[in-house]
Amino acid sequence: DTEVTQTPKHLVMGMTNKKSLKCEQHMGHRAMYWYKQKAKKPPELMFVYSYEKLSINESVPSRFSPECPNSSLLNLHLHALQPEDSALYLCASSQFAPLEQYFGPGTRLTVT
Amino acid sequence: AQSVTQLGSHVSVSEGALVLLRCNYSSSVPPYLFWYVQYPNQGLQLLLKYTTGATLVKGINGFEAEFKKSETSFHLTKPSAHMSDAAEYFCAVLGSYSGAGSYQLTFGKGTKLSVIP
């Protein structure tokens, strides 16, 4: 099973709302990633978790708060977002060997 | 630091024609290279990868890519385009080590492939 699942598929939220994105994998991968992708652009790395610890935060605003409750689950908590945060949010996971990252289908986020 | 350049943001081919998507890389260490495909409103799917060994790499859906160190290239090809190949294609190189077995990927800007019936 090489599947990464993400929920919800679509999310519309106001600028004062609090919501969460969820990502799950059952491949035993110990590294998990959050990416943001704007239209017609490549994914931009936001956060990296290794063995449930945050190892990379690519200068992401504090209105995005990641959480890794266990080795299979990754959350992204959203609060007070701006319209420019509207994008496709992708989760990925990888193992040390092989090195490729497996991506989920993404959550299409619209901030109104 | 590693970087990737994809030549051509948009490529159009006729159905049944050869597909050639170009990727050049820059890397200070022996590169690990990947091609991903993204269909509209979906995530990225790994097409193929080069790590070490054979320089001609075969992937899914009839795609293949050849690693050419002398040309710092990793071009993606498919002998005969199908309508279902229309998508965005990203070349990527393995970048910085993030710790505990995690690595960052450096992506090219992507090439949109259109297939004309």
Coordinates of N, CA and C in Angstrom, one line a residue:
Chain A
D1 N 0.8 -1.2 0.0 CA 0.0 0.0 0.0 C 0.9 1.2 0.0
T2 N 0.8 2.0 -1.1 CA 1.7 3.2 -1.2 C 0.8 4.4 -1.2
E3 N -0.2 4.5 -0.3 CA -1.2 5.5 -0.3 C -1.0 6.5 0.9
V4 N -1.1 7.8 0.5 CA -1.2 8.8 1.5 C -2.6 9.5 1.3
T5 N -3.3 9.5 2.4 CA -4.7 10.1 2.3 C -4.7 11.4 3.0
Q6 N -5.6 12.3 2.5 CA -5.7 13.6 3.0 C -7.2 14.0 3.1
T7 N -7.6 14.6 4.2 CA -9.0 15.1 4.4 C -8.9 16.5 5.0
P8 N -9.9 17.3 4.7 CA -10.9 17.1 3.6 C -10.3 17.3 2.2
K9 N -11.1 17.0 1.2 CA -10.7 17.2 -0.2 C -10.7 18.7 -0.5
H10 N -11.8 19.3 0.0 CA -12.0 20.8 -0.3 C -12.3 21.4 1.1
L11 N -11.9 22.7 1.2 CA -12.2 23.4 2.4 C -12.3 24.9 2.1
V12 N -13.5 25.4 2.5 CA -13.7 26.9 2.4 C -13.8 27.5 3.8
M13 N -13.0 28.5 4.1 CA -13.0 29.0 5.5 C -12.9 30.5 5.4
G14 N -13.5 31.2 6.4 CA -13.3 32.6 6.5 C -12.1 32.9 7.3
M15 N -11.7 34.2 7.2 CA -10.4 34.6 7.8 C -10.4 34.5 9.3
T16 N -11.5 34.4 10.0 CA -11.5 34.2 11.4 C -11.7 32.8 11.9
N17 N -11.9 31.9 11.0 CA -12.1 30.5 11.3 C -10.9 29.8 11.8
K18 N -11.1 28.7 12.5 CA -10.0 27.7 12.8 C -10.4 26.4 12.2
K19 N -9.5 25.8 11.4 CA -9.8 24.5 10.8 C -8.5 23.7 10.9
S20 N -8.6 22.4 10.5 CA -7.4 21.6 10.5 C -7.5 20.7 9.2
L21 N -6.3 20.5 8.7 CA -6.1 19.5 7.6 C -5.5 18.2 8.2
K22 N -5.9 17.1 7.6 CA -5.4 15.8 8.2 C -4.7 15.0 7.1
C23 N -3.6 14.4 7.4 CA -2.9 13.5 6.5 C -2.6 12.2 7.2
E24 N -2.7 11.1 6.5 CA -2.4 9.8 7.1 C -1.7 8.9 6.1
Q25 N -0.7 8.1 6.6 CA -0.1 7.1 5.8 C 0.2 5.9 6.7
H26 N 0.1 4.7 6.0 CA 0.3 3.5 6.8 C 1.4 2.6 6.1
M27 N 2.4 3.4 5.6 CA 3.5 2.7 4.9 C 4.7 2.5 5.9
G28 N 4.6 3.0 7.1 CA 5.7 2.9 8.0 C 6.7 4.0 7.8
H29 N 6.4 5.0 7.0 CA 7.4 6.1 6.8 C 7.6 6.9 8.0
R30 N 8.8 7.4 8.2 CA 9.1 8.1 9.4 C 9.3 9.6 9.1
A31 N 9.2 10.0 7.9 CA 9.3 11.4 7.5 C 8.0 11.8 6.8
M32 N 7.5 13.0 7.2 CA 6.3 13.5 6.6 C 6.4 15.0 6.4
Y33 N 5.8 15.4 5.3 CA 6.0 16.8 4.8 C 4.7 17.5 4.5
W34 N 4.6 18.8 4.7 CA 3.5 19.6 4.2 C 4.1 20.5 3.1
Y35 N 3.4 20.6 2.0 CA 3.7 21.5 0.9 C 2.5 22.4 0.6
K36 N 2.8 23.6 0.1 CA 1.7 24.5 -0.4 C 2.0 24.6 -1.9
Q37 N 0.9 24.5 -2.7 CA 1.1 24.7 -4.1 C 0.1 25.7 -4.7
K38 N 0.6 26.7 -5.2 CA -0.3 27.7 -5.9 C -0.4 27.2 -7.4
A39 N -1.5 27.8 -8.0 CA -1.8 27.4 -9.4 C -0.5 27.6 -10.3
K40 N -0.3 26.6 -11.2 CA 0.8 26.7 -12.2 C 2.2 26.9 -11.6
K41 N 2.4 26.4 -10.3 CA 3.7 26.5 -9.7 C 4.0 25.2 -9.1
P42 N 5.3 24.9 -8.8 CA 5.7 23.7 -8.2 C 5.3 23.7 -6.7
P43 N 5.3 22.6 -6.0 CA 5.0 22.6 -4.6 C 6.1 23.4 -3.8
E44 N 5.7 24.1 -2.8 CA 6.7 24.8 -1.9 C 6.7 24.1 -0.5
L45 N 7.8 23.7 -0.1 CA 7.9 23.0 1.2 C 7.6 24.0 2.4
M46 N 6.7 23.4 3.3 CA 6.4 24.2 4.5 C 7.1 23.6 5.7
F47 N 6.8 22.4 6.0 CA 7.3 21.7 7.2 C 7.8 20.3 6.9
V48 N 8.7 19.9 7.7 CA 9.2 18.5 7.6 C 9.2 17.9 9.0
Y49 N 8.6 16.7 9.2 CA 8.7 16.0 10.4 C 9.5 14.7 10.2
S50 N 10.4 14.5 11.1 CA 11.2 13.2 11.1 C 11.0 12.6 12.5
Y51 N 10.6 11.3 12.5 CA 10.3 10.6 13.7 C 9.5 11.5 14.7
E52 N 8.4 12.0 14.2 CA 7.4 12.8 14.9 C 8.0 14.1 15.5
K53 N 9.2 14.5 15.1 CA 9.7 15.8 15.6 C 9.8 16.7 14.4
L54 N 9.5 18.0 14.6 CA 9.6 19.0 13.6 C 11.1 19.2 13.3
S55 N 11.5 19.0 12.1 CA 12.9 19.2 11.7 C 13.1 20.4 10.8
I56 N 12.1 20.8 10.0 CA 12.2 21.9 9.2 C 10.9 22.7 9.2
N57 N 11.1 24.1 9.4 CA 10.0 25.0 9.3 C 10.5 26.1 8.3
E58 N 10.0 26.1 7.1 CA 10.5 27.0 6.1 C 9.9 28.4 6.2
S59 N 10.1 29.0 7.4 CA 9.7 30.4 7.7 C 8.2 30.6 7.4
V60 N 7.4 29.6 7.8 CA 6.0 29.6 7.6 C 5.3 30.5 8.6
P61 N 4.4 31.4 8.3 CA 3.7 32.2 9.3 C 3.0 31.4 10.4
S62 N 2.9 31.9 11.5 CA 2.4 31.2 12.7 C 0.9 30.9 12.6
R63 N 0.3 31.4 11.6 CA -1.2 31.1 11.4 C -1.3 29.6 10.9
F64 N -0.2 29.0 10.5 CA -0.1 27.6 10.2 C 0.6 26.9 11.3
S65 N 0.0 25.9 11.9 CA 0.6 25.2 13.0 C 0.5 23.7 12.7
P66 N 1.7 23.1 12.5 CA 1.7 21.6 12.2 C 1.7 20.8 13.5
E67 N 1.3 19.6 13.4 CA 1.3 18.7 14.5 C 1.4 17.3 14.0
C68 N 2.2 16.5 14.7 CA 2.4 15.1 14.3 C 2.1 14.2 15.5
P69 N 0.9 13.8 15.7 CA 0.5 13.1 17.0 C 1.1 11.7 17.0
N70 N 1.4 11.0 15.9 CA 2.0 9.7 15.9 C 2.7 9.5 14.5
S71 N 3.3 8.4 14.3 CA 4.1 8.2 13.1 C 3.3 8.1 11.9
S72 N 2.0 7.9 12.0 CA 1.1 7.8 10.8 C 0.3 9.0 10.5
L73 N 0.3 9.9 11.3 CA -0.7 11.0 11.2 C 0.0 12.4 11.3
L74 N -0.4 13.3 10.4 CA 0.1 14.6 10.4 C -1.0 15.6 10.2
N75 N -1.1 16.6 11.0 CA -2.2 17.6 11.0 C -1.6 19.0 10.6
L76 N -2.4 19.8 10.0 CA -2.0 21.2 9.8 C -3.2 22.1 10.3
H77 N -2.9 22.8 11.4 CA -4.0 23.6 12.1 C -3.9 25.0 11.5
L78 N -5.1 25.5 11.1 CA -5.2 26.8 10.4 C -6.0 27.8 11.2
H79 N -5.4 29.0 11.3 CA -6.1 30.0 12.1 C -5.8 31.4 11.6
A80 N -6.9 32.2 11.4 CA -6.7 33.6 10.9 C -6.0 33.7 9.6
L81 N -6.4 32.8 8.7 CA -5.7 32.8 7.4 C -6.1 34.0 6.5
Q82 N -5.3 34.3 5.5 CA -5.5 35.4 4.6 C -5.9 34.8 3.2
P83 N -6.6 35.6 2.4 CA -7.0 35.1 1.1 C -5.8 34.6 0.3
E84 N -4.6 35.1 0.4 CA -3.5 34.6 -0.3 C -3.0 33.3 0.1
D85 N -3.6 32.7 1.2 CA -3.2 31.4 1.6 C -4.1 30.3 0.9
S86 N -5.0 30.8 0.1 CA -5.7 29.9 -0.7 C -4.8 29.1 -1.7
A87 N -4.9 27.8 -1.7 CA -3.9 27.0 -2.4 C -4.3 25.5 -2.3
L88 N -3.5 24.7 -3.0 CA -3.6 23.2 -2.8 C -2.6 22.8 -1.7
Y89 N -3.0 22.2 -0.7 CA -2.0 21.8 0.4 C -1.8 20.3 0.2
L90 N -0.5 19.9 0.1 CA -0.1 18.6 -0.2 C 0.6 18.0 1.0
C91 N 0.3 16.8 1.3 CA 1.1 16.0 2.3 C 1.9 15.0 1.6
A92 N 3.1 14.7 2.1 CA 3.9 13.6 1.5 C 4.6 12.9 2.6
S93 N 5.1 11.7 2.3 CA 5.8 10.9 3.3 C 7.0 10.2 2.6
S94 N 8.0 9.8 3.3 CA 9.1 9.1 2.7 C 9.8 8.2 3.8
Q95 N 10.5 7.3 3.3 CA 11.4 6.5 4.2 C 12.8 6.7 3.8
F96 N 13.7 6.3 4.6 CA 15.1 6.5 4.3 C 15.6 5.8 3.0
A97 N 15.1 4.6 2.9 CA 15.3 3.9 1.6 C 14.1 3.1 1.3
P98 N 13.5 3.4 0.1 CA 13.9 4.3 -0.9 C 13.6 5.8 -0.5
L99 N 14.2 6.7 -1.3 CA 14.1 8.1 -0.9 C 12.9 8.8 -1.4
E100 N 12.2 8.3 -2.4 CA 11.2 9.1 -3.0 C 10.1 9.4 -2.0
Q101 N 9.5 10.6 -2.3 CA 8.3 11.0 -1.5 C 7.0 10.6 -2.2
Y102 N 6.1 10.1 -1.4 CA 4.8 9.8 -1.8 C 3.8 10.8 -1.4
F103 N 3.1 11.3 -2.4 CA 2.2 12.5 -2.1 C 0.7 12.0 -2.0
G104 N 0.0 12.8 -1.1 CA -1.4 12.6 -1.1 C -2.1 13.4 -2.1
P105 N -3.5 13.3 -2.2 CA -4.2 14.0 -3.3 C -4.4 15.5 -3.0
G106 N -4.1 15.9 -1.8 CA -4.2 17.3 -1.5 C -5.5 17.8 -1.0
T107 N -5.5 18.9 -0.3 CA -6.7 19.6 0.1 C -6.7 21.0 -0.6
R108 N -7.8 21.2 -1.3 CA -8.0 22.5 -2.0 C -8.6 23.5 -1.0
L109 N -7.8 24.5 -0.5 CA -8.2 25.4 0.5 C -8.6 26.7 -0.2
T110 N -9.7 27.3 0.2 CA -10.1 28.6 -0.2 C -10.4 29.4 1.0
V111 N -9.8 30.6 1.1 CA -10.0 31.5 2.2 C -10.8 32.7 1.7
T112 N -11.9 32.9 2.3 CA -12.8 34.0 1.9 C -12.8 35.2 2.9
Chain B
A1 N 24.5 23.6 -3.6 CA 23.0 23.5 -3.6 C 22.6 22.9 -4.9
Q2 N 21.4 22.2 -4.8 CA 20.9 21.6 -6.0 C 19.8 22.5 -6.7
S3 N 19.7 22.4 -8.0 CA 18.7 23.1 -8.7 C 18.2 22.3 -9.9
V4 N 17.1 22.6 -10.4 CA 16.5 22.0 -11.6 C 16.0 23.0 -12.5
T5 N 16.2 22.8 -13.8 CA 15.6 23.7 -14.8 C 14.9 22.9 -15.8
Q6 N 13.6 23.2 -16.0 CA 12.8 22.5 -17.0 C 12.6 23.4 -18.2
L7 N 13.0 23.0 -19.3 CA 13.0 23.8 -20.5 C 11.6 23.7 -21.2
G8 N 10.9 24.8 -21.3 CA 9.6 24.8 -21.9 C 8.5 24.6 -20.8
S9 N 7.7 25.7 -20.6 CA 6.7 25.6 -19.6 C 5.4 24.9 -20.1
H10 N 5.4 24.8 -21.5 CA 4.2 24.2 -22.1 C 4.7 23.4 -23.4
V11 N 4.4 22.2 -23.5 CA 4.7 21.4 -24.6 C 3.4 20.8 -25.2
S12 N 3.3 20.9 -26.5 CA 2.1 20.3 -27.2 C 2.6 19.2 -28.2
V13 N 2.0 18.0 -28.1 CA 2.3 17.0 -29.1 C 1.0 16.4 -29.6
S14 N 1.1 15.8 -30.8 CA -0.1 15.1 -31.3 C -0.2 13.7 -30.7
E15 N -1.4 13.2 -30.6 CA -1.6 11.8 -30.1 C -0.8 10.9 -31.0
G16 N 0.0 10.0 -30.4 CA 0.8 9.0 -31.1 C 2.2 9.5 -31.4
A17 N 2.5 10.8 -31.1 CA 3.8 11.4 -31.4 C 4.7 11.2 -30.2
L18 N 6.0 11.4 -30.4 CA 7.0 11.3 -29.3 C 6.8 12.4 -28.3
V19 N 6.9 12.0 -27.0 CA 6.9 13.0 -26.0 C 8.4 13.2 -25.5
L20 N 8.8 14.5 -25.4 CA 10.1 14.8 -24.9 C 10.0 16.0 -24.0
L21 N 10.2 15.7 -22.7 CA 10.2 16.8 -21.7 C 11.6 17.0 -21.2
R22 N 12.1 18.2 -21.2 CA 13.5 18.4 -20.9 C 13.8 18.9 -19.4
C23 N 14.8 18.3 -18.8 CA 15.2 18.7 -17.5 C 16.7 18.7 -17.4
N24 N 17.2 19.8 -16.9 CA 18.7 19.9 -16.6 C 18.8 20.2 -15.1
Y25 N 19.8 19.6 -14.5 CA 20.0 19.8 -13.1 C 21.4 20.4 -12.8
S26 N 21.5 20.9 -11.6 CA 22.8 21.3 -11.0 C 22.9 20.7 -9.7
S27 N 24.0 20.0 -9.4 CA 24.1 19.4 -8.1 C 25.6 19.3 -7.8
S28 N 25.9 19.6 -6.5 CA 27.3 19.5 -6.1 C 27.7 18.1 -5.6
V29 N 26.7 17.2 -5.6 CA 27.0 15.8 -5.2 C 26.3 14.9 -6.3
P30 N 26.6 13.6 -6.4 CA 25.9 12.8 -7.3 C 24.4 12.9 -7.1
P31 N 23.6 13.2 -8.1 CA 22.2 13.5 -7.9 C 21.3 12.3 -7.8
Y32 N 20.3 12.5 -7.1 CA 19.1 11.6 -7.1 C 18.0 12.4 -7.8
L33 N 17.5 11.9 -8.9 CA 16.6 12.6 -9.7 C 15.2 11.9 -9.9
F34 N 14.2 12.7 -10.0 CA 12.8 12.2 -10.0 C 12.0 12.9 -11.1
W35 N 11.0 12.2 -11.7 CA 10.0 12.8 -12.4 C 8.6 12.5 -11.8
Y36 N 7.9 13.6 -11.5 CA 6.5 13.4 -11.0 C 5.5 13.9 -12.0
V37 N 4.3 13.3 -12.0 CA 3.2 13.8 -12.9 C 2.1 14.3 -11.9
Q38 N 1.4 15.4 -12.4 CA 0.3 15.9 -11.6 C -0.9 16.1 -12.5
Y39 N -2.0 15.4 -12.3 CA -3.2 15.6 -13.1 C -4.0 16.7 -12.4
P40 N -4.9 17.4 -13.1 CA -5.6 18.5 -12.5 C -6.2 18.2 -11.2
N41 N -6.0 19.0 -10.2 CA -6.6 18.9 -8.9 C -6.3 17.6 -8.2
Q42 N -5.1 17.1 -8.5 CA -4.6 15.9 -7.8 C -3.2 16.1 -7.2
G43 N -2.8 15.2 -6.5 CA -1.4 15.2 -5.9 C -0.4 14.8 -7.0
L44 N 0.8 14.7 -6.5 CA 1.9 14.3 -7.4 C 2.1 12.8 -7.4
Q45 N 2.3 12.2 -8.5 CA 2.5 10.8 -8.6 C 3.9 10.5 -9.2
L46 N 4.7 9.7 -8.6 CA 6.0 9.4 -9.0 C 6.0 8.6 -10.3
L47 N 6.7 9.1 -11.3 CA 6.8 8.4 -12.6 C 8.0 7.5 -12.6
L48 N 9.1 8.0 -12.2 CA 10.3 7.3 -12.2 C 11.4 8.0 -11.4
K49 N 12.5 7.3 -11.2 CA 13.6 7.9 -10.4 C 14.9 7.4 -10.8
Y50 N 15.9 8.2 -10.7 CA 17.3 7.7 -10.9 C 18.1 7.9 -9.6
T51 N 18.7 6.9 -9.1 CA 19.5 7.0 -7.9 C 21.0 6.6 -8.3
T52 N 21.2 5.4 -8.5 CA 22.5 5.0 -9.0 C 22.3 3.8 -10.0
G53 N 23.4 3.4 -10.7 CA 23.3 2.3 -11.6 C 22.9 2.6 -13.0
A54 N 22.0 1.9 -13.6 CA 21.6 2.0 -15.0 C 21.1 3.4 -15.2
T55 N 21.6 4.0 -16.3 CA 21.3 5.4 -16.6 C 20.0 5.6 -17.3
L56 N 19.5 4.5 -18.0 CA 18.2 4.6 -18.6 C 17.2 4.0 -17.6
V57 N 16.3 4.8 -17.2 CA 15.3 4.4 -16.2 C 13.9 4.3 -16.8
K58 N 13.3 3.2 -16.5 CA 11.9 3.0 -17.0 C 10.9 3.3 -15.9
G59 N 9.8 3.9 -16.2 CA 8.8 4.2 -15.2 C 7.5 3.7 -15.6
I60 N 6.5 4.3 -15.0 CA 5.1 3.8 -15.2 C 4.6 4.5 -16.5
N61 N 3.5 3.9 -17.0 CA 2.8 4.5 -18.1 C 3.6 4.6 -19.4
G62 N 4.6 3.8 -19.5 CA 5.5 3.8 -20.7 C 6.5 4.9 -20.8
F63 N 6.7 5.7 -19.7 CA 7.7 6.7 -19.7 C 9.1 6.2 -19.4
E64 N 10.1 6.8 -19.8 CA 11.5 6.5 -19.4 C 12.3 7.8 -19.5
A65 N 13.4 7.8 -18.8 CA 14.3 8.9 -18.7 C 15.7 8.4 -18.7
E66 N 16.6 9.2 -19.3 CA 18.0 8.9 -19.4 C 18.9 9.9 -18.6
F67 N 19.6 9.4 -17.7 CA 20.6 10.3 -16.9 C 21.8 10.4 -17.7
K68 N 22.2 11.7 -18.1 CA 23.4 12.0 -18.8 C 24.2 12.9 -18.0
K69 N 25.2 12.4 -17.3 CA 26.0 13.2 -16.4 C 26.8 14.3 -17.2
S70 N 27.3 14.0 -18.4 CA 28.1 14.9 -19.1 C 27.3 16.1 -19.6
E71 N 26.0 15.9 -19.7 CA 25.1 17.0 -20.1 C 24.2 17.5 -19.0
T72 N 24.4 17.0 -17.8 CA 23.6 17.3 -16.6 C 22.1 17.3 -17.0
S73 N 21.7 16.2 -17.6 CA 20.3 16.2 -18.1 C 19.6 14.9 -17.6
F74 N 18.3 15.0 -17.6 CA 17.5 13.9 -17.2 C 16.1 14.1 -17.9
H75 N 16.2 13.9 -19.2 CA 15.0 14.2 -20.0 C 14.0 13.0 -20.0
L76 N 12.8 13.3 -20.0 CA 11.7 12.3 -19.9 C 11.1 12.1 -21.3
T77 N 11.0 10.8 -21.7 CA 10.4 10.5 -23.0 C 9.4 9.5 -23.0
K78 N 8.5 9.5 -24.0 CA 7.6 8.4 -24.2 C 7.4 8.3 -25.7
P79 N 7.5 7.1 -26.3 CA 7.5 6.9 -27.7 C 6.2 7.4 -28.4
S80 N 5.1 7.2 -27.7 CA 3.8 7.5 -28.4 C 2.8 8.1 -27.3
A81 N 2.5 9.4 -27.5 CA 1.6 10.1 -26.6 C 0.2 9.6 -26.7
H82 N -0.4 9.6 -25.5 CA -1.8 9.2 -25.4 C -2.5 10.4 -24.7
M83 N -3.8 10.5 -25.0 CA -4.6 11.6 -24.5 C -4.5 11.7 -23.0
S84 N -4.4 10.5 -22.4 CA -4.4 10.5 -20.9 C -3.1 11.0 -20.3
D85 N -2.1 11.3 -21.2 CA -0.8 11.8 -20.7 C -0.8 13.3 -20.5
A86 N -1.9 14.0 -20.9 CA -2.0 15.4 -20.6 C -2.0 15.7 -19.2
A87 N -1.0 16.5 -18.7 CA -0.9 16.7 -17.3 C 0.3 17.7 -17.1
E88 N 0.6 18.0 -15.8 CA 1.8 18.8 -15.5 C 2.9 17.8 -15.0
Y89 N 4.1 18.1 -15.5 CA 5.2 17.2 -15.2 C 6.3 18.0 -14.5
F90 N 6.7 17.4 -13.3 CA 7.8 18.1 -12.5 C 9.0 17.2 -12.5
C91 N 10.1 17.8 -12.8 CA 11.4 17.2 -12.5 C 11.9 17.6 -11.1
A92 N 12.5 16.8 -10.4 CA 13.0 17.1 -9.1 C 14.3 16.5 -8.8
V93 N 15.1 17.2 -7.9 CA 16.4 16.6 -7.5 C 16.4 16.6 -6.0
L94 N 17.0 15.5 -5.4 CA 17.0 15.4 -4.0 C 18.0 16.4 -3.5
G95 N 17.5 17.2 -2.5 CA 18.3 18.3 -2.0 C 18.8 18.1 -0.6
S96 N 18.6 19.0 0.2 CA 19.2 19.1 1.6 C 18.7 17.9 2.4
Y97 N 19.6 17.4 3.3 CA 19.2 16.4 4.3 C 18.5 17.2 5.4
S98 N 17.3 16.7 5.8 CA 16.5 17.4 6.8 C 16.7 16.7 8.2
G99 N 17.4 15.6 8.2 CA 17.5 14.9 9.5 C 16.7 13.7 9.6
A100 N 17.2 12.7 10.3 CA 16.4 11.5 10.6 C 15.8 10.9 9.3
G101 N 16.5 10.8 8.3 CA 16.0 10.1 7.1 C 15.1 10.9 6.2
S102 N 15.0 12.2 6.4 CA 14.1 13.0 5.6 C 15.0 13.9 4.7
Y103 N 14.5 14.1 3.5 CA 15.3 15.0 2.5 C 14.3 16.0 1.9
Q104 N 14.8 17.1 1.5 CA 14.0 18.1 0.8 C 14.2 17.8 -0.7
L105 N 13.1 18.0 -1.4 CA 13.1 17.9 -2.9 C 13.2 19.3 -3.4
T106 N 14.0 19.5 -4.4 CA 14.0 20.8 -5.2 C 13.3 20.5 -6.5
F107 N 12.2 21.2 -6.8 CA 11.4 21.0 -8.0 C 11.8 22.0 -9.1
G108 N 11.6 21.5 -10.3 CA 11.6 22.5 -11.4 C 10.3 23.2 -11.5
K109 N 10.1 24.1 -12.4 CA 8.9 24.9 -12.4 C 7.7 24.2 -13.1
G110 N 8.0 23.0 -13.7 CA 7.0 22.2 -14.3 C 6.8 22.5 -15.8
T111 N 6.4 21.4 -16.5 CA 6.0 21.5 -17.9 C 4.6 21.0 -18.1
K112 N 3.8 21.8 -18.7 CA 2.4 21.3 -18.9 C 2.4 20.6 -20.3
L113 N 2.0 19.4 -20.3 CA 1.9 18.6 -21.6 C 0.5 18.6 -22.1
S114 N 0.3 19.1 -23.3 CA -1.0 19.0 -24.0 C -0.9 17.9 -25.1
V115 N -1.9 17.1 -25.2 CA -1.9 16.1 -26.3 C -3.1 16.4 -27.2
I116 N -2.8 16.6 -28.5 CA -3.8 17.1 -29.5 C -4.3 15.8 -30.2
P117 N -5.6 15.7 -30.3 CA -6.1 14.5 -31.0 C -5.8 14.4 -32.4

